[in-house]
XYZ file of C-alpha atoms in Angstrom:
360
model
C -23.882 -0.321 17.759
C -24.701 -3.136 15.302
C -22.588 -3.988 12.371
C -23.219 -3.281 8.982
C -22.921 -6.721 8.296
C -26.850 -7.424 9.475
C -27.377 -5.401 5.893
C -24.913 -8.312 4.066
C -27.467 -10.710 1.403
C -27.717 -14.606 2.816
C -26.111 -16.822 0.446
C -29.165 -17.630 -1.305
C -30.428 -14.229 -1.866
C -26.871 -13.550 -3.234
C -27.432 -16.008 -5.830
C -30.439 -14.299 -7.088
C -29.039 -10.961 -7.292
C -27.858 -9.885 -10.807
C -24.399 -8.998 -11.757
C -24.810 -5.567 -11.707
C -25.462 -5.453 -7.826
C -22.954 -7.969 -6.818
C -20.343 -6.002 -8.583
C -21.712 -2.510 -7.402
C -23.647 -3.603 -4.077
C -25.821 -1.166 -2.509
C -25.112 -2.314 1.019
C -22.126 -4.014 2.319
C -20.582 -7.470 0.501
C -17.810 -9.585 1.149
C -16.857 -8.202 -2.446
C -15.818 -5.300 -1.240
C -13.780 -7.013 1.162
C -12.098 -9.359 -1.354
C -11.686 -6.399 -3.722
C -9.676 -4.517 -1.138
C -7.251 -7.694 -0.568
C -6.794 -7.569 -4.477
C -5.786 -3.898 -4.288
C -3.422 -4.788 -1.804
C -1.872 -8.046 -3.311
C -1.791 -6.546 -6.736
C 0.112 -3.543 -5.603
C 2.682 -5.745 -3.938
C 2.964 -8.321 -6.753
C 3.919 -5.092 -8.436
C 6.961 -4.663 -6.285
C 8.301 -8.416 -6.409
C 7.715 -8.218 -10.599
C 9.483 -4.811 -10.671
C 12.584 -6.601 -8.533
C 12.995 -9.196 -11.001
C 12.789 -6.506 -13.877
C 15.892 -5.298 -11.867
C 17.533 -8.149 -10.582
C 18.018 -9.990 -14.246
C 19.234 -7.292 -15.341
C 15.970 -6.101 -17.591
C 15.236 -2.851 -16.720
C 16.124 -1.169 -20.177
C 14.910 -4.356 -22.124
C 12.659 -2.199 -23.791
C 14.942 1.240 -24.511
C 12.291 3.527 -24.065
C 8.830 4.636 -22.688
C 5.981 4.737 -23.518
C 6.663 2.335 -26.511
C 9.120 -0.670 -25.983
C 11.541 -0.123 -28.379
C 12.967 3.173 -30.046
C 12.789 2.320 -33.187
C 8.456 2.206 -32.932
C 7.871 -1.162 -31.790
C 5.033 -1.011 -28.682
C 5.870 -4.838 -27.772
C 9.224 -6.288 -27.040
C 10.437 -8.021 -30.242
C 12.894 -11.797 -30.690
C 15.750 -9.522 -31.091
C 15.488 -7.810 -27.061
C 15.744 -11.637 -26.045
C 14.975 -12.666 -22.464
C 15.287 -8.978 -21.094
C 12.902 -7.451 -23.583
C 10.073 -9.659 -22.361
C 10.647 -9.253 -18.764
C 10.704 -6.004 -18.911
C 7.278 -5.924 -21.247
C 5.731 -8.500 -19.179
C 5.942 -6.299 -16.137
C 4.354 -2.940 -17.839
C 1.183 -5.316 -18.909
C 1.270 -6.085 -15.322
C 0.281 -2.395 -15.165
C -3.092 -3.302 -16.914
C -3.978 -5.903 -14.993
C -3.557 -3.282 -11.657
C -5.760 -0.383 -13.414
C -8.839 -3.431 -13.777
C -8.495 -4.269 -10.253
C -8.187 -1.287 -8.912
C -11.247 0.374 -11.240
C -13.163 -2.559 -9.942
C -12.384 -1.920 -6.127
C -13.320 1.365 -7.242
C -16.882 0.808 -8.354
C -17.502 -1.833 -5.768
C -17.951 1.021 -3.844
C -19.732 3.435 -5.169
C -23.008 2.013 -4.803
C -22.531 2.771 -0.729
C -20.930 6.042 -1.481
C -23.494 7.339 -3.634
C -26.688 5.393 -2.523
C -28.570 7.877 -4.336
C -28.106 8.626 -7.889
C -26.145 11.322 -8.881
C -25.566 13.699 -12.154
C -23.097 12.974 -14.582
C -21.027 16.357 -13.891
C -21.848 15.691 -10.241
C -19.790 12.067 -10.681
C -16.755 13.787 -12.772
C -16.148 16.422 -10.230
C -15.566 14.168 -7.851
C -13.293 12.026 -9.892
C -10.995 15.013 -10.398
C -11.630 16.553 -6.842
C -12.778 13.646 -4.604
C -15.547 13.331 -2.320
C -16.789 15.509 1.167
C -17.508 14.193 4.213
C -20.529 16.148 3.910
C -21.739 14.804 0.387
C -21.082 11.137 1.298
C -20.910 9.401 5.173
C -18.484 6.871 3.083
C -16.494 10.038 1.125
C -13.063 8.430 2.526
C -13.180 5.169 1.079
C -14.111 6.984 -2.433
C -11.336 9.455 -2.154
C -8.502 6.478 -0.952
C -9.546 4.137 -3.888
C -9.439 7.703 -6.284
C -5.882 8.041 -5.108
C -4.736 4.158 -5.955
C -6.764 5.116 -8.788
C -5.102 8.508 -9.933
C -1.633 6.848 -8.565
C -1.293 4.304 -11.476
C -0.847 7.031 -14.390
C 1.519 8.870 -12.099
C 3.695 5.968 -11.388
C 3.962 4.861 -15.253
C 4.654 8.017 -15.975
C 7.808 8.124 -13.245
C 8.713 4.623 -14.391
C 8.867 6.036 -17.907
C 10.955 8.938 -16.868
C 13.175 6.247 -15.166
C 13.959 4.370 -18.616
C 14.424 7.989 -20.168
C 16.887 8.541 -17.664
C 18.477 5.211 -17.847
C 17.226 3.663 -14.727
C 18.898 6.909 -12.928
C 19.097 5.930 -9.025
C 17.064 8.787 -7.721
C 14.486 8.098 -10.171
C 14.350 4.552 -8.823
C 13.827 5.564 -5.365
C 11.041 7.466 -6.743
C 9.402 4.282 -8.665
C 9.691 2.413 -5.424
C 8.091 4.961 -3.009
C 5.244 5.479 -4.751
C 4.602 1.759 -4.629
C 5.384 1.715 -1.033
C 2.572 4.827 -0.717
C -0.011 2.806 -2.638
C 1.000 0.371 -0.724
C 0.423 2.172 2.410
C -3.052 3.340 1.297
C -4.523 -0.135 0.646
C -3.541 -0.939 4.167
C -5.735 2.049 5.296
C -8.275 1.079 3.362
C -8.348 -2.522 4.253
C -8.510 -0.760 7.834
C -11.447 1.040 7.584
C -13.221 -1.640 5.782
C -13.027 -3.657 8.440
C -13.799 -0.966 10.855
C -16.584 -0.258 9.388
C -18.357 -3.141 8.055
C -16.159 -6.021 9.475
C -16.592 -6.209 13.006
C -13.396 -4.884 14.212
C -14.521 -1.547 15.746
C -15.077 -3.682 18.588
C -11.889 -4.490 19.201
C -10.781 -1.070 18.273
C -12.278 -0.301 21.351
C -14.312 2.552 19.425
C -17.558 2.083 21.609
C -16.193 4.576 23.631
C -15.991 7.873 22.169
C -12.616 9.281 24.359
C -9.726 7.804 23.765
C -8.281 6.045 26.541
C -5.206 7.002 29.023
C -1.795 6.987 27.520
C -3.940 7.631 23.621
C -1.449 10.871 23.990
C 1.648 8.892 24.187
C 0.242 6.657 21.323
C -0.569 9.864 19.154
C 3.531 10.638 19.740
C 4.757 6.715 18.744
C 2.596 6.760 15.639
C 3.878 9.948 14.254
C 7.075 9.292 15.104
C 6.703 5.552 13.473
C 5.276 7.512 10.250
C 8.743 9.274 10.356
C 10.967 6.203 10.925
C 9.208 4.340 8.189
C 9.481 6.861 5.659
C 13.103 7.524 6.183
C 13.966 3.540 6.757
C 11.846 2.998 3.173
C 13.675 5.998 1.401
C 17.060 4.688 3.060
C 16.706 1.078 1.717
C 16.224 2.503 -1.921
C 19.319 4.427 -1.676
C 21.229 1.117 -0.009
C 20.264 -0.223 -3.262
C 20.701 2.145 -5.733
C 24.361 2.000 -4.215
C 24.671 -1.791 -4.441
C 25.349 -4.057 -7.545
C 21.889 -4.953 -8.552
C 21.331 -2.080 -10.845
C 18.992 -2.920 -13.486
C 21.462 -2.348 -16.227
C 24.922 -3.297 -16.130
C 25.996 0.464 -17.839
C 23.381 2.035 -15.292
C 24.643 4.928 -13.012
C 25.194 4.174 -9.473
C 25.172 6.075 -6.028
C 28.888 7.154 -5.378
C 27.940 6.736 -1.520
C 29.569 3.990 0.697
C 27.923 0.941 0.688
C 28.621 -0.237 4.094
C 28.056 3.337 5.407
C 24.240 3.578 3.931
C 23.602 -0.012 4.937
C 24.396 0.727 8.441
C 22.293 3.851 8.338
C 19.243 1.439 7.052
C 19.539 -1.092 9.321
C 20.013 1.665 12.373
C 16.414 3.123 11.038
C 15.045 -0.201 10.878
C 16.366 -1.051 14.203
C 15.293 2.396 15.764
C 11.566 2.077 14.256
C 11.573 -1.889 16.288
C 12.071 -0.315 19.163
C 9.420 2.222 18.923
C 6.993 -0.609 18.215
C 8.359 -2.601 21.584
C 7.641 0.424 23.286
C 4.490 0.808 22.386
C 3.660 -2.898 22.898
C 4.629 -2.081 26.578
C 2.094 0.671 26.269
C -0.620 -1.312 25.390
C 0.071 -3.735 27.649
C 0.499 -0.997 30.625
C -2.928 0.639 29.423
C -5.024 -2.286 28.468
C -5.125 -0.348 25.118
C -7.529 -1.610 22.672
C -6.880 -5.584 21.777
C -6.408 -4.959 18.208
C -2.987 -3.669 18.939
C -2.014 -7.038 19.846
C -2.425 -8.496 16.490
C -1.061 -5.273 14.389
C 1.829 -5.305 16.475
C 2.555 -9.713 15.961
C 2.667 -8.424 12.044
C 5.004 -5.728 11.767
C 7.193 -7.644 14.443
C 6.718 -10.456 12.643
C 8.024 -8.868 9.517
C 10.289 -7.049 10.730
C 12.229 -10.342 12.046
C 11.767 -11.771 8.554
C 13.528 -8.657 6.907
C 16.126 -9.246 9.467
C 16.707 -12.561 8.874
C 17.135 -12.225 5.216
C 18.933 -8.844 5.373
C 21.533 -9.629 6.984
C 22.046 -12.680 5.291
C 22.018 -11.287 2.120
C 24.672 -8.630 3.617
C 27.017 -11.053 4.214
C 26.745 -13.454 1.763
C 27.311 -10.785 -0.954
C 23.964 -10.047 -2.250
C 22.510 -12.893 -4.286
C 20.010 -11.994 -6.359
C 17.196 -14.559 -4.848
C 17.654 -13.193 -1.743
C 17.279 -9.504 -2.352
C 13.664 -10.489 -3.677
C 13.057 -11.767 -0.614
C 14.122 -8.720 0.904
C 12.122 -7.157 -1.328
C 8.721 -8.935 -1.354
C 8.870 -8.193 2.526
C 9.643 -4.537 2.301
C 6.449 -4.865 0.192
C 4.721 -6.588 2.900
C 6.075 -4.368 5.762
C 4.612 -1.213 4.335
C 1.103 -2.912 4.416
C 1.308 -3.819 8.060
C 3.129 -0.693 9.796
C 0.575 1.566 7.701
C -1.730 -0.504 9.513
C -0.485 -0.120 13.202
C 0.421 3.575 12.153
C -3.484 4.251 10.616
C -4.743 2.822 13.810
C -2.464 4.399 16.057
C -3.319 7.669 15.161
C -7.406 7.257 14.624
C -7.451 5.608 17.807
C -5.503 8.224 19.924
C -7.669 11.507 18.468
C -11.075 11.869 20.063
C -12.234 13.682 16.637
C -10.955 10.863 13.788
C -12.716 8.056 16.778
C -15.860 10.306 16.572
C -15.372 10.187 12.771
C -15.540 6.665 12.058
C -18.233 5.965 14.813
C -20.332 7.921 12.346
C -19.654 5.725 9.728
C -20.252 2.312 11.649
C -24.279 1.432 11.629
């Protein structure tokens, strides 16, 4: 098995390409690489600019959607003060994510399609995605379709949102769809590197069966899947209950502060241990080696989240230190999709058998 890197231009013959093929390669780049990081630090960026939106109190600095202000205006005007451009500046960072992500998008098309295809051929699959049997590479097209597809969905949630006057349940909503496209650069980035960067190796995918205990592995990733979704979903409604509302005449959970913070942190605590056990696993099995780093992230960021959750609990919630707590939920959901995606390719003999077919 030899990695599609052998394919990858030298640095000189790089140079001598035109634009057109280093921004749609035929074969393998870095730029797809660096595109994919983009994907994922843009759609995180999103998260920390929508917590200051929120935690300055901006989130109806412009009154309405999809124009700024309800008497016409589509930019914030001197009259919204410091709210009304905080709030703007973070729906133009909406622009700047469509350009990334359309050029993440076409980066890789040209490996996709190697062939060229029909106009009506191309806008099919835009509206119904790729098959495995129409493209070796139809996953990567359909997950960058989705971050695609997933930026007019969440505008149009964040504009319900401001219709609803930054209603709590239509927070959550804002936030979890973040935290999915979130999740779906980090399986993207995965299979990127799986297939193109080297890390197959260490994925241990040379072997087509999955090794002993896989089964047991199969049962911690769904069941970390489960624990994330519910600790994500549980942290949105620990702060649609706290102080930090958006709006000071916003509408706020009736529940009982300490009461959903406690049922948070138990998630959180109950998903840590599911990832210790399964560090025991792959330490028991001599699973495959790329565990070991996976797992140093999400621990890793899991102890940061820690750290500064608690001390924001008990120091009354300062607004600097919920976007902390915020950039690393952002952060977290990139690197337990990651152990999760891998966890569950890994463990099934049919998704290993899958991706060996895309690895040249």
């Amino acid at each position: 098995m030899t990695s599609r890197n052998s394919s990858t231009p030298s640095p000189e013959r790089a140079q001598r390409l035109p634009v057109a093929s280093k921004v749609i390669p035929s074969s393998y780049t870095s730029w797809i690489k660096k595109t994919a990081w983009a994907l994922a630090i843009a759609n995180i960026f999103l998260i920390i600019s929508g917590g200051v939106v929120r935690l300055t109190g901006s989130g109806l600095g412009c009154d309405t959607w999809p124009k700024c202000t309800s008497d016409g205006s589509w930019t914030t005007t001197p009259e919204m003060g410091i709210h009304g451009l905080v709030e703007f500046g973070n729906r133009l960072l909406t622009f700047v994510l469509v350009i990334i992500t359309i050029v993440a998008f076409i980066a890789i098309l040209g490996i996709v399609f190697p062939q060229r295809v029909s106009t009506g051929f191309f806008v099919k699959k835009l509206i119904f995605g790729a098959r495995a049997h129409e493209s070796r590479y139809a996953d990567l097209f359909n997950l960058t379709l989705l971050l695609l597809w997933g930026i007019p969905v969440q505008a149009v949630v964040g504009g319900i949102s401001v219709w609803q006057k930054l209603n709590p349940w239509m927070v959550t909503a804002h936030y979890i769809l973040s935290a999915i496209m979130i999740a779906l650069t980090a399986i993207y980035l995965n299979r990127i590197y799986r297939y193109f960067g080297g890390t197959a190796q260490a994925e241990g995918l040379a072997a087509e069966a999955p090794r002993e205990g896989s089964g047991l592995m199969r049962v911690l990733g769904w069941l970390g899947f489960a624990l994330v979704a519910a600790l994500i979903f549980m942290g949105t409604v620990t702060t649609g209950t706290g102080p930090h509302a958006g709006d000071a005449e916003t509408h706020r959970h009736a529940f009982d502060p300490v009461l959903v913070t406690r049922l948070h942190g138990t998630l959180v605590w109950t998903y840590c241990a599911t990832v210790l056990a399964f560090f025991v696993l792959v330490r028991k099995y001599a699973l495959a080696p790329i565990f070991t780093k996976s797992l140093f992230w999400v621990l890793l960021v899991l102890g940061y989240q820690a750290v500064v959750g608690y001390t924001q609990y008990f120091n009354g919630l300062p607004a600097w230190l919920v976007e902390f707590h915020l950039i690393g939920s952002g952060i977290f959901s990139l690197a337990a999709a990651s152990l999760i995606e891998r966890q569950l390719v890994l463990s099934s003999a049919a998704s290993r058998k899958r991706a060996l077919e895309r690895i040249s």
